[in-house]
PDB file of C-alpha atoms in Angstrom:
ATOM      1  CA  UNK A   1    -109.852 154.189  -1.838  1.00 72.00           C
ATOM      2  CA  UNK A   2    -111.447 154.360   1.497  1.00 73.00           C
ATOM      3  CA  UNK A   3    -113.635 152.048   2.513  1.00 72.00           C
ATOM      4  CA  UNK A   4    -117.393 153.089   4.312  1.00 73.00           C
ATOM      5  CA  UNK A   5    -116.163 152.054   7.857  1.00 67.00           C
ATOM      6  CA  UNK A   6    -113.138 154.403   7.162  1.00 72.00           C
ATOM      7  CA  UNK A   7    -115.306 157.292   5.456  1.00 74.00           C
ATOM      8  CA  UNK A   8    -117.996 157.059   8.498  1.00 82.00           C
ATOM      9  CA  UNK A   9    -115.316 157.019  11.310  1.00 87.00           C
ATOM     10  CA  UNK A  10    -115.984 159.601  14.229  1.00 89.00           C
ATOM     11  CA  UNK A  11    -112.540 159.131  16.523  1.00 90.00           C
ATOM     12  CA  UNK A  12    -111.574 162.732  17.030  1.00 88.00           C
ATOM     13  CA  UNK A  13    -114.358 164.479  16.281  1.00 91.00           C
ATOM     14  CA  UNK A  14    -117.689 166.176  18.201  1.00 92.00           C
ATOM     15  CA  UNK A  15    -120.754 166.255  17.588  1.00 94.00           C
ATOM     16  CA  UNK A  16    -123.555 169.113  19.038  1.00 95.00           C
ATOM     17  CA  UNK A  17    -127.134 167.784  19.486  1.00 97.00           C
ATOM     18  CA  UNK A  18    -129.517 170.115  20.065  1.00 96.00           C
ATOM     19  CA  UNK A  19    -133.134 168.242  21.833  1.00 95.00           C
ATOM     20  CA  UNK A  20    -130.239 165.687  22.757  1.00 94.00           C
ATOM     21  CA  UNK A  21    -132.576 163.574  25.367  1.00 94.00           C
ATOM     22  CA  UNK A  22    -136.094 163.503  22.815  1.00 94.00           C
ATOM     23  CA  UNK A  23    -136.348 159.903  21.076  1.00 95.00           C
ATOM     24  CA  UNK A  24    -134.913 161.589  17.885  1.00 96.00           C
ATOM     25  CA  UNK A  25    -131.714 163.243  20.004  1.00 96.00           C
ATOM     26  CA  UNK A  26    -131.223 159.820  21.392  1.00 96.00           C
ATOM     27  CA  UNK A  27    -130.886 157.934  18.168  1.00 96.00           C
ATOM     28  CA  UNK A  28    -128.757 160.194  16.478  1.00 96.00           C
ATOM     29  CA  UNK A  29    -126.449 160.750  19.705  1.00 97.00           C
ATOM     30  CA  UNK A  30    -126.457 156.638  19.934  1.00 96.00           C
ATOM     31  CA  UNK A  31    -125.541 156.678  16.205  1.00 95.00           C
ATOM     32  CA  UNK A  32    -122.999 159.132  16.693  1.00 96.00           C
ATOM     33  CA  UNK A  33    -121.361 157.484  19.680  1.00 97.00           C
ATOM     34  CA  UNK A  34    -121.479 154.063  17.976  1.00 95.00           C
ATOM     35  CA  UNK A  35    -119.007 155.672  15.219  1.00 95.00           C
ATOM     36  CA  UNK A  36    -116.506 156.995  17.706  1.00 95.00           C
ATOM     37  CA  UNK A  37    -117.939 160.634  18.120  1.00 95.00           C
ATOM     38  CA  UNK A  38    -117.578 162.697  21.250  1.00 95.00           C
ATOM     39  CA  UNK A  39    -120.764 164.522  22.473  1.00 96.00           C
ATOM     40  CA  UNK A  40    -121.642 167.640  23.264  1.00 95.00           C
ATOM     41  CA  UNK A  41    -125.602 167.287  24.171  1.00 96.00           C
ATOM     42  CA  UNK A  42    -127.978 169.973  24.593  1.00 96.00           C
ATOM     43  CA  UNK A  43    -131.373 170.480  25.849  1.00 95.00           C
ATOM     44  CA  UNK A  44    -134.081 171.708  28.309  1.00 93.00           C
ATOM     45  CA  UNK A  45    -132.241 171.271  31.614  1.00 88.00           C
ATOM     46  CA  UNK A  46    -135.686 169.281  32.538  1.00 85.00           C
ATOM     47  CA  UNK A  47    -135.085 166.872  30.187  1.00 85.00           C
ATOM     48  CA  UNK A  48    -131.120 166.039  30.851  1.00 88.00           C
ATOM     49  CA  UNK A  49    -130.626 162.365  31.700  1.00 91.00           C
ATOM     50  CA  UNK A  50    -127.523 161.558  33.702  1.00 91.00           C
ATOM     51  CA  UNK A  51    -128.818 157.818  33.435  1.00 93.00           C
ATOM     52  CA  UNK A  52    -128.483 157.704  29.952  1.00 95.00           C
ATOM     53  CA  UNK A  53    -124.779 159.973  29.474  1.00 96.00           C
ATOM     54  CA  UNK A  54    -123.631 156.981  31.479  1.00 96.00           C
ATOM     55  CA  UNK A  55    -124.896 154.617  29.434  1.00 96.00           C
ATOM     56  CA  UNK A  56    -123.077 156.079  26.192  1.00 97.00           C
ATOM     57  CA  UNK A  57    -119.943 156.943  28.317  1.00 97.00           C
ATOM     58  CA  UNK A  58    -119.455 153.115  29.451  1.00 97.00           C
ATOM     59  CA  UNK A  59    -121.109 151.305  25.989  1.00 97.00           C
ATOM     60  CA  UNK A  60    -118.714 153.381  23.741  1.00 97.00           C
ATOM     61  CA  UNK A  61    -115.727 154.568  25.682  1.00 97.00           C
ATOM     62  CA  UNK A  62    -116.329 158.448  24.514  1.00 97.00           C
ATOM     63  CA  UNK A  63    -116.570 161.999  26.239  1.00 95.00           C
ATOM     64  CA  UNK A  64    -119.940 163.057  26.369  1.00 96.00           C
ATOM     65  CA  UNK A  65    -120.881 166.859  27.789  1.00 94.00           C
ATOM     66  CA  UNK A  66    -124.454 168.328  28.381  1.00 94.00           C
ATOM     67  CA  UNK A  67    -125.591 171.712  28.983  1.00 94.00           C
ATOM     68  CA  UNK A  68    -128.956 173.080  29.847  1.00 93.00           C
ATOM     69  CA  UNK A  69    -130.320 175.180  26.999  1.00 93.00           C
ATOM     70  CA  UNK A  70    -133.120 176.790  26.232  1.00 95.00           C
ATOM     71  CA  UNK A  71    -132.410 177.580  22.395  1.00 95.00           C
ATOM     72  CA  UNK A  72    -135.315 180.440  22.303  1.00 95.00           C
ATOM     73  CA  UNK A  73    -133.548 182.548  25.004  1.00 96.00           C
ATOM     74  CA  UNK A  74    -131.347 184.366  23.092  1.00 97.00           C
ATOM     75  CA  UNK A  75    -129.057 185.138  26.555  1.00 96.00           C
ATOM     76  CA  UNK A  76    -128.687 180.782  26.914  1.00 95.00           C
ATOM     77  CA  UNK A  77    -127.672 180.706  23.066  1.00 94.00           C
ATOM     78  CA  UNK A  78    -124.668 182.944  23.796  1.00 95.00           C
ATOM     79  CA  UNK A  79    -123.667 181.085  26.956  1.00 94.00           C
ATOM     80  CA  UNK A  80    -124.295 177.844  25.140  1.00 94.00           C
ATOM     81  CA  UNK A  81    -121.970 179.233  21.939  1.00 93.00           C
ATOM     82  CA  UNK A  82    -119.278 180.489  24.303  1.00 93.00           C
ATOM     83  CA  UNK A  83    -118.938 177.304  26.438  1.00 90.00           C
ATOM     84  CA  UNK A  84    -118.536 175.417  23.120  1.00 90.00           C
ATOM     85  CA  UNK A  85    -115.981 177.359  21.751  1.00 90.00           C
ATOM     86  CA  UNK A  86    -113.923 176.788  24.795  1.00 87.00           C
ATOM     87  CA  UNK A  87    -113.999 172.925  23.825  1.00 80.00           C
ATOM     88  CA  UNK A  88    -112.407 173.466  20.182  1.00 73.00           C
ATOM     89  CA  UNK A  89    -113.469 170.255  18.689  1.00 67.00           C
ATOM     90  CA  UNK A  90    -116.526 170.980  16.413  1.00 64.00           C
TER      91      UNK A  90
END
């Protein structure tokens, strides 16, 4: 039987987080990074913090990609989907 650490391990997996640079998004991204997940962080351009991205990569040794996207705009959503599908790890 697997223990909790084995069940919650996210190494080799990616997580896409929208609103990633708000309070809840940062809490979720920090938690998932701590479990080993590579992150795809999505938020409005003015919200993206490269300092926070550096903190995540340095602290947890994970891959972090950021995308600026206004999810209310259909063309932004389509572009995001196209870019994420290229990654192929969700």
